Coordinates of C-alpha atoms in Angstrom, one line a residue:
M1 CA 24.0 8.6 43.7
I2 CA 26.6 10.0 41.3
G3 CA 28.4 7.5 39.0
C4 CA 31.4 7.6 36.7
D5 CA 28.9 8.1 33.9
D6 CA 27.5 11.3 35.4
L7 CA 31.0 12.8 35.9
R8 CA 32.1 11.8 32.5
E9 CA 29.0 13.3 30.9
A10 CA 29.6 16.5 32.7
L11 CA 33.3 16.7 31.8
L12 CA 32.5 15.9 28.1
L13 CA 29.9 18.6 28.0
G14 CA 32.1 21.1 29.7
R15 CA 29.9 21.7 32.6
T16 CA 31.3 23.1 35.9
L17 CA 31.5 20.4 38.6
D18 CA 29.3 20.8 41.6
A19 CA 30.4 19.4 45.0
T20 CA 29.2 15.8 44.5
L21 CA 30.9 15.5 41.1
A22 CA 34.1 17.0 42.5
A23 CA 33.9 14.5 45.4
H24 CA 33.5 11.7 43.1
L25 CA 36.4 12.8 40.8
A26 CA 38.6 13.1 43.9
G27 CA 37.8 9.6 45.0
C28 CA 37.8 7.8 41.7
D29 CA 41.1 6.8 40.0
E30 CA 39.4 5.8 36.7
C31 CA 37.7 9.2 36.4
R32 CA 40.9 11.1 37.2
A33 CA 42.6 9.2 34.5
V34 CA 40.2 10.2 31.8
E35 CA 39.5 13.8 33.1
R36 CA 42.3 15.4 30.9
E37 CA 41.3 13.5 27.8
L38 CA 37.6 14.4 28.2
G39 CA 38.3 18.0 28.9
A40 CA 40.5 18.1 25.6
L41 CA 37.7 16.4 23.7
A42 CA 35.1 18.8 25.1
A43 CA 37.3 21.7 24.0
A44 CA 37.7 20.4 20.6
L45 CA 34.0 19.8 20.2
D46 CA 33.3 23.3 21.4
H47 CA 34.9 25.0 18.4
E48 CA 32.5 26.2 15.8
V49 CA 32.6 24.7 12.3
A50 CA 32.8 27.0 9.4
E51 CA 29.8 27.0 7.2
P52 CA 30.3 26.1 3.5
P53 CA 29.7 28.9 0.9
R54 CA 26.1 29.3 -0.2
H55 CA 26.8 28.3 -3.8
A56 CA 28.5 25.0 -2.7
T57 CA 25.3 23.4 -1.7
A58 CA 23.6 23.9 -5.0
H59 CA 26.9 22.8 -6.8
V60 CA 27.0 19.6 -4.7
L61 CA 23.3 18.8 -5.3
H62 CA 23.8 19.4 -9.1
A63 CA 26.8 17.2 -9.1
A64 CA 25.0 14.4 -7.2
Q65 CA 21.8 14.6 -9.2
P66 CA 22.5 11.6 -11.6
L67 CA 23.6 9.5 -8.6
L68 CA 20.4 10.4 -6.6
A69 CA 18.2 9.8 -9.7
R70 CA 19.7 6.3 -10.3
H71 CA 19.3 5.5 -6.5
A72 CA 15.7 6.5 -6.6
Q73 CA 15.0 4.4 -9.7
R74 CA 16.7 1.4 -8.1
E75 CA 14.7 1.9 -4.9
L76 CA 11.4 2.1 -7.0
W77 CA 12.3 -1.3 -8.6
R78 CA 13.1 -2.9 -5.2
R79 CA 9.9 -1.7 -3.7
S80 CA 8.0 -3.0 -6.8
A81 CA 9.6 -6.4 -6.6
R82 CA 8.8 -6.6 -2.8
A83 CA 5.1 -5.7 -3.5
V84 CA 4.9 -8.3 -6.2
A85 CA 6.6 -10.9 -4.1
A86 CA 4.2 -10.2 -1.2
A87 CA 1.2 -10.5 -3.5
L88 CA 2.4 -13.9 -4.9
I89 CA 2.8 -15.5 -1.5
P90 CA -1.0 -16.6 -1.1
L91 CA -1.0 -17.8 -4.8
P92 CA -0.3 -21.6 -4.0
I93 CA -3.0 -21.5 -1.4
V94 CA -5.5 -20.0 -3.8
L95 CA -4.7 -22.5 -6.4
V96 CA -5.0 -25.5 -4.1
A97 CA -8.3 -24.2 -2.6
N98 CA -9.7 -23.7 -6.0
L99 CA -8.5 -27.1 -7.2
L100 CA -10.3 -28.8 -4.2
F101 CA -13.4 -26.7 -4.8
V102 CA -13.7 -27.6 -8.5
R103 CA -13.0 -31.2 -7.8
T104 CA -15.8 -31.3 -5.0
V105 CA -18.3 -29.5 -7.3
Y106 CA -17.4 -31.9 -10.1
V107 CA -18.0 -35.0 -7.9
W108 CA -21.3 -33.5 -6.8
M109 CA -22.4 -32.5 -10.3
E110 CA -21.4 -35.9 -11.7
S111 CA -23.9 -37.5 -9.2
V112 CA -26.7 -35.1 -10.4
L113 CA -26.0 -34.5 -14.0
P114 CA -24.7 -36.6 -16.9
V115 CA -20.9 -36.9 -17.1
G116 CA -20.6 -34.9 -20.3
V117 CA -22.7 -31.9 -19.0
S118 CA -20.9 -31.8 -15.6
L119 CA -17.5 -32.0 -17.3
F120 CA -18.5 -29.1 -19.6
L121 CA -19.7 -26.9 -16.8
I122 CA -16.6 -27.7 -14.6
G123 CA -14.3 -27.1 -17.6
N124 CA -15.8 -23.8 -18.3
Y125 CA -15.7 -22.8 -14.7
A126 CA -12.0 -23.8 -14.4
A127 CA -11.1 -21.9 -17.5
L128 CA -12.9 -18.9 -16.2
L129 CA -11.1 -19.1 -12.9
A130 CA -7.7 -19.5 -14.6
L131 CA -8.5 -16.5 -16.8
L132 CA -9.5 -14.4 -13.7
L133 CA -6.3 -15.5 -11.7
A134 CA -4.1 -14.8 -14.7
A135 CA -5.7 -11.2 -15.1
I136 CA -5.4 -10.5 -11.4
Y137 CA -1.8 -11.8 -10.9
G138 CA -0.8 -10.2 -14.3
A139 CA -2.1 -6.8 -13.0
I140 CA -0.2 -7.0 -9.7
P141 CA 3.2 -5.7 -11.1
L142 CA 1.5 -2.8 -12.8
L143 CA -0.5 -1.8 -9.7
A144 CA 2.6 -2.2 -7.6
A145 CA 4.7 0.0 -9.8
R146 CA 1.9 2.7 -9.9
Q147 CA 1.5 2.5 -6.1
V148 CA 5.2 2.8 -5.4
G149 CA 5.5 5.6 -8.0
F150 CA 2.6 7.5 -6.3
A151 CA 4.2 7.1 -3.0
H152 CA 7.4 8.5 -4.4
E153 CA 5.6 11.4 -6.0
V154 CA 3.8 12.2 -2.5
R155 CA 7.1 12.2 -0.7
H156 CA 9.2 14.1 -3.2
G157 CA 6.5 16.2 -5.0

């Protein structure tokens, strides 16, 4: 079944109306009301647009180069910040899990070893764990910036 949208599309695209579309136009007041406007719009869209001179493209790109570079740098920092934020999301879970693990191991070691030895071992383990977490989470911004820069080079290189 032919509807108003089909007729309006045909009018806008400048197609010739077949019998069913013409019958719909004859019977539909709304379509008759917009027929002239859609025909004028189709005629306006049918005109060819003049192409810019060849040297204009290079000139516009040269003029826009500082703005494009600034936008690319800003986008690089945004992507790096998003990558760092995504990497920091599990940090509280990791800290709580390690705290519970260290506490459980300390309670177990305290029942097996003397208090001084178990405290020394758990203290060293906790210090090593803190060092490893600091190294890993300290490297995340560097790795994120490198990865985003690499992705930027692949796209634009």
